[in-house]
Each structure stands twice: as structure tokens, then as C-alpha cells.
Short mmCIF file of C-alpha atoms in Angstrom, two decimals:
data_model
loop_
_atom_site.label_atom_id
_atom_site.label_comp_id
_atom_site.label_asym_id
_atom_site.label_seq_id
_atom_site.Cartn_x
_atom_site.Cartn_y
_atom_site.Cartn_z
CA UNK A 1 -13.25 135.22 -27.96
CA UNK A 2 -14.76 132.24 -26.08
CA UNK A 3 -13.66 130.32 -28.74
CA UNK A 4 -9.80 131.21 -27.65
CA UNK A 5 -10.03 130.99 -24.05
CA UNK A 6 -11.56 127.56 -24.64
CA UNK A 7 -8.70 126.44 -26.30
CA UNK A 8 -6.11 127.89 -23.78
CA UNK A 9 -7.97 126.68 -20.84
CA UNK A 10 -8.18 123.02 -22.28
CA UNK A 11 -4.70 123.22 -23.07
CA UNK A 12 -3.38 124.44 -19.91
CA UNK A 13 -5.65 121.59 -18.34
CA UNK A 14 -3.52 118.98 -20.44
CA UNK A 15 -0.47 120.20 -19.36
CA UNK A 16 -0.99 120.62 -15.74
CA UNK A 17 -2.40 116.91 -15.98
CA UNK A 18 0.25 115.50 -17.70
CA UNK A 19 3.05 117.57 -15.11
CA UNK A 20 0.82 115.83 -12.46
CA UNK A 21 1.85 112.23 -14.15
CA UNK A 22 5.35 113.50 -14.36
CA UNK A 23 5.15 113.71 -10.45
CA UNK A 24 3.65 109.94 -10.45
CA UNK A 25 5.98 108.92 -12.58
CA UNK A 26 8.61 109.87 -10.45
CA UNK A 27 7.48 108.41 -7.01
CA UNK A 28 7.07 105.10 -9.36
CA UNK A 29 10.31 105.15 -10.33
CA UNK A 30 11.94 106.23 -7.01
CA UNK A 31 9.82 103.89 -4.93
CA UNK A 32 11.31 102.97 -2.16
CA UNK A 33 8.94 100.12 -1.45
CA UNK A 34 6.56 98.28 -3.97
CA UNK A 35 3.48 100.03 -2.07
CA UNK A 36 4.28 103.53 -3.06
CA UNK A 37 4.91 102.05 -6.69
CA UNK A 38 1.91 100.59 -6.32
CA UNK A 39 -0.56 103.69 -5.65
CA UNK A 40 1.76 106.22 -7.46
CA UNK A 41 0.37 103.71 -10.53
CA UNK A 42 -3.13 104.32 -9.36
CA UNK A 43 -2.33 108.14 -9.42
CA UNK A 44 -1.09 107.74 -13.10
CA UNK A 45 -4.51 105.52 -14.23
CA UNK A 46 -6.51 108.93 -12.48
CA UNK A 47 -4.65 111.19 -14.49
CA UNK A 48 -4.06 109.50 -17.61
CA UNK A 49 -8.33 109.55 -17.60
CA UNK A 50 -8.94 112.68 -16.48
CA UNK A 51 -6.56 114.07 -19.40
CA UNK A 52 -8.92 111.63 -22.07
CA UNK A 53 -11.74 113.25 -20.49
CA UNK A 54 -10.01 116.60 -21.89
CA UNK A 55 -9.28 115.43 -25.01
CA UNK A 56 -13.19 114.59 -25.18
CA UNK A 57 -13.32 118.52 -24.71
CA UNK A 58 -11.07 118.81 -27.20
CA UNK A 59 -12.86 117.04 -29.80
CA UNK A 60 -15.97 116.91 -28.95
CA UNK A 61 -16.72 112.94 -29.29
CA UNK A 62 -17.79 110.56 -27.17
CA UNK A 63 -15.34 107.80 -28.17
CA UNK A 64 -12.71 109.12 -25.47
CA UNK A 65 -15.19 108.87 -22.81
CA UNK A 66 -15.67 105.54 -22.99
CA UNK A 67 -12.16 105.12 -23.37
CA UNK A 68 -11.21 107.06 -19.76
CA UNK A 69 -13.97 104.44 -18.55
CA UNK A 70 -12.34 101.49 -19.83
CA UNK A 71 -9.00 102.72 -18.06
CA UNK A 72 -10.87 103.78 -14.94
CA UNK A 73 -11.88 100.02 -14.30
CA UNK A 74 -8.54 98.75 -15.53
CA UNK A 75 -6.72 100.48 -13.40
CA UNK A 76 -8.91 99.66 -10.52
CA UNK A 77 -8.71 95.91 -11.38
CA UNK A 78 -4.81 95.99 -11.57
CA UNK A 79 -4.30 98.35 -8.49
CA UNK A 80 -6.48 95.79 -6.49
CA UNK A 81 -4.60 92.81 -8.16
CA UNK A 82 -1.40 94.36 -6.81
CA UNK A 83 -2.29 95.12 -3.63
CA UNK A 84 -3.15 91.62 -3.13
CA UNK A 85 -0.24 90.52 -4.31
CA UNK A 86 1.78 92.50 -2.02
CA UNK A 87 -0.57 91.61 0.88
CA UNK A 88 -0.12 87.27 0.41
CA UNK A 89 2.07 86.94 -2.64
CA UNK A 90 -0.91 85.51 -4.66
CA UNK A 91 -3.09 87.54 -6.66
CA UNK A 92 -6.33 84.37 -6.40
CA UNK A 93 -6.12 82.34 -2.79
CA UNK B 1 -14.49 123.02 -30.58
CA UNK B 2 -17.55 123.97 -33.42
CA UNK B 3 -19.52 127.31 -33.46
CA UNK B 4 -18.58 130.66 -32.61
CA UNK B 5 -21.94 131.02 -30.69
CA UNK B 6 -20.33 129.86 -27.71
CA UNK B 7 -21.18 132.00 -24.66
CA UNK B 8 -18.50 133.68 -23.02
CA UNK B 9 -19.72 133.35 -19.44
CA UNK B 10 -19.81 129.31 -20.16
CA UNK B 11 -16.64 129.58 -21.70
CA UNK B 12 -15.01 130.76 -18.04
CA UNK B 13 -16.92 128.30 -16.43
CA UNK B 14 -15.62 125.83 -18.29
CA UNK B 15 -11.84 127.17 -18.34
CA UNK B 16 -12.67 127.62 -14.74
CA UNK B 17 -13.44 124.01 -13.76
CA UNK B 18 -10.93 122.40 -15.60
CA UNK B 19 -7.92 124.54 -14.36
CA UNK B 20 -9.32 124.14 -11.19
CA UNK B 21 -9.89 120.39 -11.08
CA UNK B 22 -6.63 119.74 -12.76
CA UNK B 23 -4.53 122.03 -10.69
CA UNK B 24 -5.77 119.67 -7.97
CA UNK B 25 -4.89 116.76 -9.52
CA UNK B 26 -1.38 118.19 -9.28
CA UNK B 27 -1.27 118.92 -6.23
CA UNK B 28 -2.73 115.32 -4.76
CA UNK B 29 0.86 114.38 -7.10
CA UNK B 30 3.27 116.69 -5.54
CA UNK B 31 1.93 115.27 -2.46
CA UNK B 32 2.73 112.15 -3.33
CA UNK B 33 6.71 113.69 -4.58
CA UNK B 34 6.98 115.26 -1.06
CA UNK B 35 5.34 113.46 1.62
CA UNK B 36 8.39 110.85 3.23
CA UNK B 37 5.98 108.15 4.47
CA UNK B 38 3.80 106.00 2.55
CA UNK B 39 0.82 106.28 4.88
CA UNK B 40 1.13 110.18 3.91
CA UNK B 41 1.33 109.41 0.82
CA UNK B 42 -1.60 107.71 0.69
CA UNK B 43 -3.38 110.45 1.64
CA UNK B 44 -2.19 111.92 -1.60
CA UNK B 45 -4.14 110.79 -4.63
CA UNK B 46 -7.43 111.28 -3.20
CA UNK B 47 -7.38 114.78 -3.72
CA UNK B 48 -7.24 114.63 -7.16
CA UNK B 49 -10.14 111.32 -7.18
CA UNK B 50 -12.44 113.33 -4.93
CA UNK B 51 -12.99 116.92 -6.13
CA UNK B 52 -10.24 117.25 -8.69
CA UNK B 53 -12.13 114.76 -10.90
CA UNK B 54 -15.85 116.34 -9.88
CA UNK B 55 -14.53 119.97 -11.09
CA UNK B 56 -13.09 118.06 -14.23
CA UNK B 57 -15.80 116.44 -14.68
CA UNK B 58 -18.12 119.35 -14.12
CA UNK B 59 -16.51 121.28 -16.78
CA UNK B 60 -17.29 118.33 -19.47
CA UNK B 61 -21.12 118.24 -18.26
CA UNK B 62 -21.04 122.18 -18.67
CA UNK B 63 -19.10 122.23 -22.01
CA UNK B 64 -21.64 119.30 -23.51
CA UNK B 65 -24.74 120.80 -22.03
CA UNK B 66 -24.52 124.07 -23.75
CA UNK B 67 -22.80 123.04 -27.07
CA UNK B 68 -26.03 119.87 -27.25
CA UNK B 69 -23.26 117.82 -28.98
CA UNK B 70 -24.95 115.24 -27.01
CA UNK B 71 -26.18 114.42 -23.63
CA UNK B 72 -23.71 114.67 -20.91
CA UNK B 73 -24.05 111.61 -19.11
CA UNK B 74 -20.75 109.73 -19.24
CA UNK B 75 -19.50 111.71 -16.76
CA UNK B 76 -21.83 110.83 -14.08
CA UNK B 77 -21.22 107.34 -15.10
CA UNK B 78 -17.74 108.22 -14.51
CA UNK B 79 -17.74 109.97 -11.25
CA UNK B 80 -19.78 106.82 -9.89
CA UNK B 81 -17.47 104.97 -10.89
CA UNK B 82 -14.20 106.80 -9.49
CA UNK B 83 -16.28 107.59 -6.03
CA UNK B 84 -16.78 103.98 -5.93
CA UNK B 85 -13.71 102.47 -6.64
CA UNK B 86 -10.89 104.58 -5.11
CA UNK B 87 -11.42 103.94 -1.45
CA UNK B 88 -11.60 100.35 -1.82
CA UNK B 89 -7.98 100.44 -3.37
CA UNK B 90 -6.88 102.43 -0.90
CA UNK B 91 -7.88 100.63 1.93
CA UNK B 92 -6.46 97.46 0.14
CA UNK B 93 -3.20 98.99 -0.48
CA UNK B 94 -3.15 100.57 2.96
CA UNK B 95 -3.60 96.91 4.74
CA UNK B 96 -1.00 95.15 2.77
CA UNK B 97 1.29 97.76 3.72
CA UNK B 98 0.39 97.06 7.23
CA UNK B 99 1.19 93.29 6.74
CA UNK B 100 4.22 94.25 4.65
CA UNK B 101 5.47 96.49 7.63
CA UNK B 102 4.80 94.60 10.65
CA UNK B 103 6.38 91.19 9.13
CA UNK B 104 9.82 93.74 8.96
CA UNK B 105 9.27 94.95 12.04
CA UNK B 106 10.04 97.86 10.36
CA UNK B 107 9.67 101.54 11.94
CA UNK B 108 6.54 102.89 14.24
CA UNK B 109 3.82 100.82 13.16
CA UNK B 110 0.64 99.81 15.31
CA UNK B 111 0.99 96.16 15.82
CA UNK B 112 -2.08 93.94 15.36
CA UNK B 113 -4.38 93.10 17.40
CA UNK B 114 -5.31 89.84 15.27
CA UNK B 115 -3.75 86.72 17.37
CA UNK B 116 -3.87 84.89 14.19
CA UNK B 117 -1.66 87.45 12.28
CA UNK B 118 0.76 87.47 15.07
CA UNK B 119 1.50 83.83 15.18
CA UNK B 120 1.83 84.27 11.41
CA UNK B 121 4.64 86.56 12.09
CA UNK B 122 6.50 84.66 13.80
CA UNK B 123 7.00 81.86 11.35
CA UNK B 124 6.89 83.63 7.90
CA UNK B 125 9.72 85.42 6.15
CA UNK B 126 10.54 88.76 4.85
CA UNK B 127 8.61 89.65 1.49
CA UNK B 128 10.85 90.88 -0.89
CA UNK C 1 -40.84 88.51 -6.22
CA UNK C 2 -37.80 86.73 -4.70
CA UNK C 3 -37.38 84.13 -7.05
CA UNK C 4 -37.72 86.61 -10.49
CA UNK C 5 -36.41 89.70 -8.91
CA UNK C 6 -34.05 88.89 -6.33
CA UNK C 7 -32.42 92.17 -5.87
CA UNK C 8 -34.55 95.07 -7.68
CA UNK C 9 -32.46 97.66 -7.11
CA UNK C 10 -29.78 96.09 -8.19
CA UNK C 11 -31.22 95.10 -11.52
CA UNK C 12 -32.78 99.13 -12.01
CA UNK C 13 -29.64 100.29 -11.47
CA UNK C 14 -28.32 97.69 -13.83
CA UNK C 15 -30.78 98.95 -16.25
CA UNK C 16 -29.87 102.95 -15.87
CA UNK C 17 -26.56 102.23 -16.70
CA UNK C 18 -26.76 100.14 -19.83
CA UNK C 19 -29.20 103.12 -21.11
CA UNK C 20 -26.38 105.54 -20.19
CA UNK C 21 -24.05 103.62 -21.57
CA UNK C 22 -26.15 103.29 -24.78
CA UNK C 23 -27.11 106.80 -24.48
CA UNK C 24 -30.86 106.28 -25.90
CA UNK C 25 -34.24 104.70 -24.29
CA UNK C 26 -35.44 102.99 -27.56
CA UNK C 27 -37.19 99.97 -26.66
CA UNK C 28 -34.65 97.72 -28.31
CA UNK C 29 -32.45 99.22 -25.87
CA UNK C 30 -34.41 98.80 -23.16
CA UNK C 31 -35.30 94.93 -23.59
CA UNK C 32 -31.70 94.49 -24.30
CA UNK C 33 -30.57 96.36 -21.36
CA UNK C 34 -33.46 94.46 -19.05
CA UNK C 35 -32.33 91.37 -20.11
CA UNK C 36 -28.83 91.63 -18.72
CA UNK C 37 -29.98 93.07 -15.82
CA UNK C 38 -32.00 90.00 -14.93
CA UNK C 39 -29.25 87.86 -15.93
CA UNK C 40 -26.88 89.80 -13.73
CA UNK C 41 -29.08 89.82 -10.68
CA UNK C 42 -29.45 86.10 -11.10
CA UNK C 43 -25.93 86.12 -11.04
CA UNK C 44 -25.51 88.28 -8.02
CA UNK C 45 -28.25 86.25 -6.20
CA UNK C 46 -26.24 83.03 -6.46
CA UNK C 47 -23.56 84.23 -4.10
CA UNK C 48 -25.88 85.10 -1.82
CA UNK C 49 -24.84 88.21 -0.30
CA UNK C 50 -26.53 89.51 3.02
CA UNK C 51 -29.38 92.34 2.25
CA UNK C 52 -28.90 95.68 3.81
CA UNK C 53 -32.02 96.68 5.80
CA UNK C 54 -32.43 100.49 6.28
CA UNK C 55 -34.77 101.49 8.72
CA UNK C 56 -34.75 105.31 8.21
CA UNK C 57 -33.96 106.51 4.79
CA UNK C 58 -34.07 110.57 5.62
CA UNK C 59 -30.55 110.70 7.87
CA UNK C 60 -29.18 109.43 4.46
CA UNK C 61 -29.37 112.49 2.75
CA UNK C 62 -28.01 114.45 5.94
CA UNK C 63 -24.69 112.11 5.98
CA UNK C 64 -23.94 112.75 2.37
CA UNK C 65 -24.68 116.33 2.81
CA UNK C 66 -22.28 116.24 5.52
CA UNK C 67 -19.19 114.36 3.78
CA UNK C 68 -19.76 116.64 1.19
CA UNK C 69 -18.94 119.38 3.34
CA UNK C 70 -16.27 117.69 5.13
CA UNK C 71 -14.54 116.29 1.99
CA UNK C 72 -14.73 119.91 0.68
CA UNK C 73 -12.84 121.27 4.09
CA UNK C 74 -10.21 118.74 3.48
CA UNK C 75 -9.29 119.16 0.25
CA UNK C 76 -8.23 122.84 1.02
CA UNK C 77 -6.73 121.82 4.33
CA UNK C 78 -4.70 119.40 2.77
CA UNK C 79 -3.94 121.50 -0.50
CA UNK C 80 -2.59 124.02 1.46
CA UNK C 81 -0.20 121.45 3.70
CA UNK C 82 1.51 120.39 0.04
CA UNK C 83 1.75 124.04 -1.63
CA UNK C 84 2.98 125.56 1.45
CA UNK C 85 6.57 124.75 0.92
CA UNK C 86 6.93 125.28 4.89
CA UNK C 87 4.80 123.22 5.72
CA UNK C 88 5.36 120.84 8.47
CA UNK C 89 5.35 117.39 7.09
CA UNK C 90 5.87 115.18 10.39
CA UNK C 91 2.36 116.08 11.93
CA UNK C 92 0.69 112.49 10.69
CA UNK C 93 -0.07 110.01 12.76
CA UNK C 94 -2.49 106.71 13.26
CA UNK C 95 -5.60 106.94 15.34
CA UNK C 96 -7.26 104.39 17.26
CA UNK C 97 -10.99 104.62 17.40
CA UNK C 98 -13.76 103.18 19.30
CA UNK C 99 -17.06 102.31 17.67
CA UNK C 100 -20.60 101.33 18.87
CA UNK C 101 -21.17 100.89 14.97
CA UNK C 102 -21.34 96.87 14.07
CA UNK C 103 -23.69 96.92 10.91
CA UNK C 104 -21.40 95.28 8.01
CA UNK C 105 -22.97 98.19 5.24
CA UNK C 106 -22.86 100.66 8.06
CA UNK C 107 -19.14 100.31 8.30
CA UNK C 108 -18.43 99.92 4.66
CA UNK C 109 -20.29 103.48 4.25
CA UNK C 110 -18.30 104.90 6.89
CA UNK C 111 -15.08 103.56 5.59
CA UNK C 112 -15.30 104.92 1.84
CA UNK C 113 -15.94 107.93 4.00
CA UNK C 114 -13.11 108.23 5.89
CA UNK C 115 -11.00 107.09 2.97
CA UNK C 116 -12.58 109.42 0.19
CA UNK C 117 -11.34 112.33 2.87
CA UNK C 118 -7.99 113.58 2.19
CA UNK C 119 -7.26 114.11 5.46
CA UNK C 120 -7.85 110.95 6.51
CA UNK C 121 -7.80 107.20 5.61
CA UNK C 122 -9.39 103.92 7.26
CA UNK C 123 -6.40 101.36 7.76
CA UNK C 124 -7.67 97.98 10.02
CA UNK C 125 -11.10 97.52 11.59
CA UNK C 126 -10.49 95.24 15.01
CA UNK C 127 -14.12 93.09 15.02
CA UNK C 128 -13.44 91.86 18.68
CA UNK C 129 -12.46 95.58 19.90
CA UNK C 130 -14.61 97.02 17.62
CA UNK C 131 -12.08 99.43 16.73
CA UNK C 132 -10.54 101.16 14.10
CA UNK C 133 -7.14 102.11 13.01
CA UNK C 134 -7.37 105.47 10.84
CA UNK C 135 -4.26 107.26 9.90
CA UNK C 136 -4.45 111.28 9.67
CA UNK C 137 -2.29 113.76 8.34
CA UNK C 138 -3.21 116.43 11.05
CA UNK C 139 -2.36 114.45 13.94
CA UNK C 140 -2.72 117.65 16.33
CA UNK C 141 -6.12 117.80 15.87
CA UNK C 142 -6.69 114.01 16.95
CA UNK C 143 -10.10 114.81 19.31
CA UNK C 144 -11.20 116.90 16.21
CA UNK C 145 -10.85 114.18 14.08
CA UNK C 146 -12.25 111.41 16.77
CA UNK C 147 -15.65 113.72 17.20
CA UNK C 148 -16.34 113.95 13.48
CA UNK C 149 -16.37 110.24 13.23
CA UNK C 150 -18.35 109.65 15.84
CA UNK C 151 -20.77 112.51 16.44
CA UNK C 152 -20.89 113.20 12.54
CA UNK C 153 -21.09 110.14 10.99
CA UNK C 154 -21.77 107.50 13.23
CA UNK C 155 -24.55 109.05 14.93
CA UNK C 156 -26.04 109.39 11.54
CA UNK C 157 -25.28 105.75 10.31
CA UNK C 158 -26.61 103.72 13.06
CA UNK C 159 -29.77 105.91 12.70
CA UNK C 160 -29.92 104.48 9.55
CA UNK C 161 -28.90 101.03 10.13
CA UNK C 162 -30.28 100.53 13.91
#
């Protein structure tokens, strides 16, 4: 029983999460300006590692932890790298 | 997803949590689809970074805690780590789109109260 | 003291977090983990940053318990503004508001604050007007939103900072 409503609850978790990048995906695409491109991307990195952090659920491992870490800090780097960008037109002054 | 010994109260807990944290997520995203300005929007993701990711998260630390797969401490690791980080890109983003917006002149923006940026203005040209 | 451990906070918490990272406390581990840390402090030493001094540590607990709180309210407020498909989206504004606040880490802390709210988010801090420039989504609330950063928070943080 718990073993079912485990695996609907993780898999309506997925699906919600990836709808929610659908949404991000749009505002990246439809823009207008490169700032809203810019943190719709942010939103994206969130959800892309909160859905590993499910699939860790899913499997049980610890491998896709460390993964959803690894994209946590790269998407902080790049976001910040960005933003910079967009601030001077240089990412190092 | 091992063992049938699974307790059905953790098992809502867990379903709980992550529906909950991820239905957030969505929402912060559907913000971010219907808001029309970008300082809304930037309101936006922060739903889903504050307690969308703690409920997420939450539901892991439950799930790992009474399966003893192993110890659940990535996820504070993560939390820190997403607590940390997101309102330093935010405030980033949110001042180069103040530079970006007073250079165009462009709607009802604040103007600066930096002499320095002002002069700056006055001589540099619109960003692409 | 200063010249091995220049910042031993920074190197515990260095320490905790190559163990959880690891995720064991064997004493390979451990030396491994200590020796980075050191390294890393050094590291962090050499550019000098300035060191927060915190005069009263028990208002710290009080100020997280509140943003808790607060960050909780928000999120429903501002869940509701995005489902409600009625909703009326032209109620944001910016905010200008005076501090007494002028502690570097004081302001940093209040910043993530304000930011890690939905409702709200810190824009531009003015140094010679010691103001600040937050933009809210529930702009008819402004004194509402004025009072909680001040009374709240920055009561609170320059009880900690002085």
C-alpha cells in the first residue's frame, strides 16, 4: 500500500516539477529582455535539482544528490556570471 | 523503493511534502509566466527556493531516515546551499536591471541617487 | 591563534562539510578534511576580509525565528496572488526605506532577508542616504511592509551588531 502511494506521489512530484520548467522555459524563450531570460534560467537550474533530488527518491542512491549539488553551484556561478554581464558587459573587470 | 515494511503514515508524509514542495515550485513558475514586469517577476522564483525546496527537501530527509538507506545529510548540505546562494543572485540580477533600465530611460524606474552613475549615463550608450 | 587559525569558524565549518560530504568521521577523513580546511582559511585570510563582531548572540535566534515566520506568511500571500486567476497584478511597487542600520554584516543579513521573502526583494542600498530601495508586490500595504523592516528586523540586528 505505502509502497504504491510512494510511487504515485514521487511521480506526480516529477511531473509537476518538470510542468514548472515548462513555465521557465517559456518566459526564457519569450523574454522580452535578457534579465527575465536571465532568472527564468535560474528558475530552470532550481527545478532541474529539485527533480534530481526526486529521482534520489526514486532510486534510493546518493549519486543524484551530489549531482543536484553540482548543478546548484553551477547554476549559481552562471546566473551571477550573467548578471554581471548584463550589469557592465564584462563578466571579470 | 526496497521493502514492503514501509510505514504508511511515513509514506503520506513523504507524498505529502513532495507534492507540496513541488506544487510550489510551480507556482513561483507560473508567476514568473504571468507577472508583466520583471521586478514582479523577480519576486517569482523565490517561492519555489525558499519553502518549495525545504518541503522537498524535507520529504528526502523523511524518506532516508526511516528506510536507513543512509544518513540524510545531503539535503541540509543542500538547503545551505540554496538559502545561501539565491538572494545574492537576485539582488545581482535585480541591480543590473536597474542599470539596464535607467541607461534606456525606459518606463517608471527610481533614478539613482549615485552622482557617479548619473554622469555615467549621460555619456554611455544603449546596451543591446 | 591568529597566525594558525585565522578564522576558526570558518575552518569548523569547513571541516563539517567535507565530513558531510564524505558522509563518515573516520580519522582518515577527518585529517583529510582538516587539512583543507586550514589550507582554505589560509586562503581566506589572505584577502583579508573585515571580522564580524557580535556583541549579543541571543537576538540571533529571535530574528531567524522571526523570518521564518514571515517567509512562511509570504509564501501563501504570494501563492494565492498567482493561483487566483483574478488577481490584481498592478499592485507592485518600489519602496524607499530609511535605515539607522550601517554594520556591513548587519545589512548583508537583512538583505538575504528581504530577498529570501517572496513578497519582497532588496534592489539598491544608498550609503550616503542610508537608504534602501526594496521593491514589493503588495504595494498597498507599504507602512506594513516599512514596520516589519524596521521594528522586526532592524531592531533585532543592530542589537546584535551595536
Amino acid at each position: 500500500m505505502s509502497q504504491i502511494i510512494l510511487f504515485w506521489s514521487v511521480l506526480a512530484c516529477e511531473a509537476i516539477l518538470a510542468l514548472a520548467m515548462a513555465c521557465a522555459a517559456y518566459r526564457l524563450a519569450r523574454g522580452p529582455r535578457a534579465q527575465d531570460r536571465v532568472l527564468s534560467l535560474d528558475a530552470f537550474y532550481v527545478s532541474g535539482m529539485l527533480l534530481l533530488v526526486t529521482f534520489g527518491i526514486r532510486t534510493g542512491t546518493t549519486l543524484y544528490f551530489e549531482v543536484a549539488l553540482i548543478i546548484g553551484a553551477l547554476g549559481f556561478v552562471s546566473t551571477l556570471a550573467l548578471a554581471k554581464f548584463l550589469m557592465r558587459g564584462e563578466v571579470i573587470e | 523503493m526496497t521493502g514492503d515494511q514501509f510505514p504508511l503514515w511515513a509514506a503520506i508524509a513523504v507524498s505529502v511534502l513532495l507534492v507540496a514542495g513541488s506544487l510550489l515550485m510551480l507556482a513561483g513558475c507560473i508567476g514568473m509566466v504571468r507577472f508583466r514586469s520583471f521586478y514582479q517577476r523577480i519576486h517569482a522564483p523565490t517561492l519555489g527556493t525558499s519553502f518549495g525546496t525545504i518541503f522537498i527537501l524535507a520529504g528526502s530527509v523523511v524518506y532516508f531516515t526511516v528506510t536507513q538507506l543512509r544518513p540524510a545529510v545531503h539535503e541540509v548540505l543542500i538547503f545551505v546551499f540554496v538559502s545561501v546562494t539565491t538572494p545574492v543572485t537576485l539582488m545581482l540580477l535585480a541591480r543590473a536591471a536597474l542599470y539596464r533600465d535607467r541607461i534606456e530611460r525606459v518606463q517608471d524606474v527610481p533614478a539613482s541617487k549615485d552622482p557617479l552613475d548619473n554622469a555615467e549615463m549621460q555619456t554611455s550608450k544603449k546596451p543591446s | 591563534m591568529s597566525r594558525v587559525l585565522p578564522y576558526p569558524l570558518l575552518t569548523l565549518s569547513l571541516l563539517i562539510m567535507w565530513l558531510l560530504l564524505q558522509q563518515s568521521a573516520s580519522p582518515g577523513h577527518i585529517l583529510l578534511g582538516l587539512a583543507i580546511a586550514l589550507l582554505a582559511s589560509r586562503a581566506m585570510a589572505a584577502l583579508q576580509p573585515e571580522k564580524p563582531r557580535v556583541i549579543r548572540f541571543l537576538p540571533i535566534f529571535r530574528l531567524a525565528g522571526r523570518a521564518v515566520v514571515d517567509i512562511m506568511a509570504s509564501n501563501i500571500a504570494v501563492s494565492k496572488l498567482i493561483l487566483n486567476p483574478n488577481s490584481d497584478m498592478t499592485k507592485s511597487g518600489f519602496l524607499t526605506v530609511p535605515l539607522e542600520l550601517k554594520h556591513r554584516f548587519g545589512l548583508a543579513i537583512l538583505s538575504c532577508i528581504v530577498t529570501a521573502t517572496p513578497g519582497s526583494a532588496w534592489l539598491e542600498y544608498h550609503p550616503e542616504e542610508s537608504e534602501v530601495l526594496i521593491h514589493v508586490l503588495d504595494i498597498e500595504n507599504d507602512q506594513e511592509w516599512i514596520d516589519t523592516l524596521k521594528y522586526r528586523y532592524e531592531t533585532l540586528l543592530l542589537e546584535i551588531f551595536g
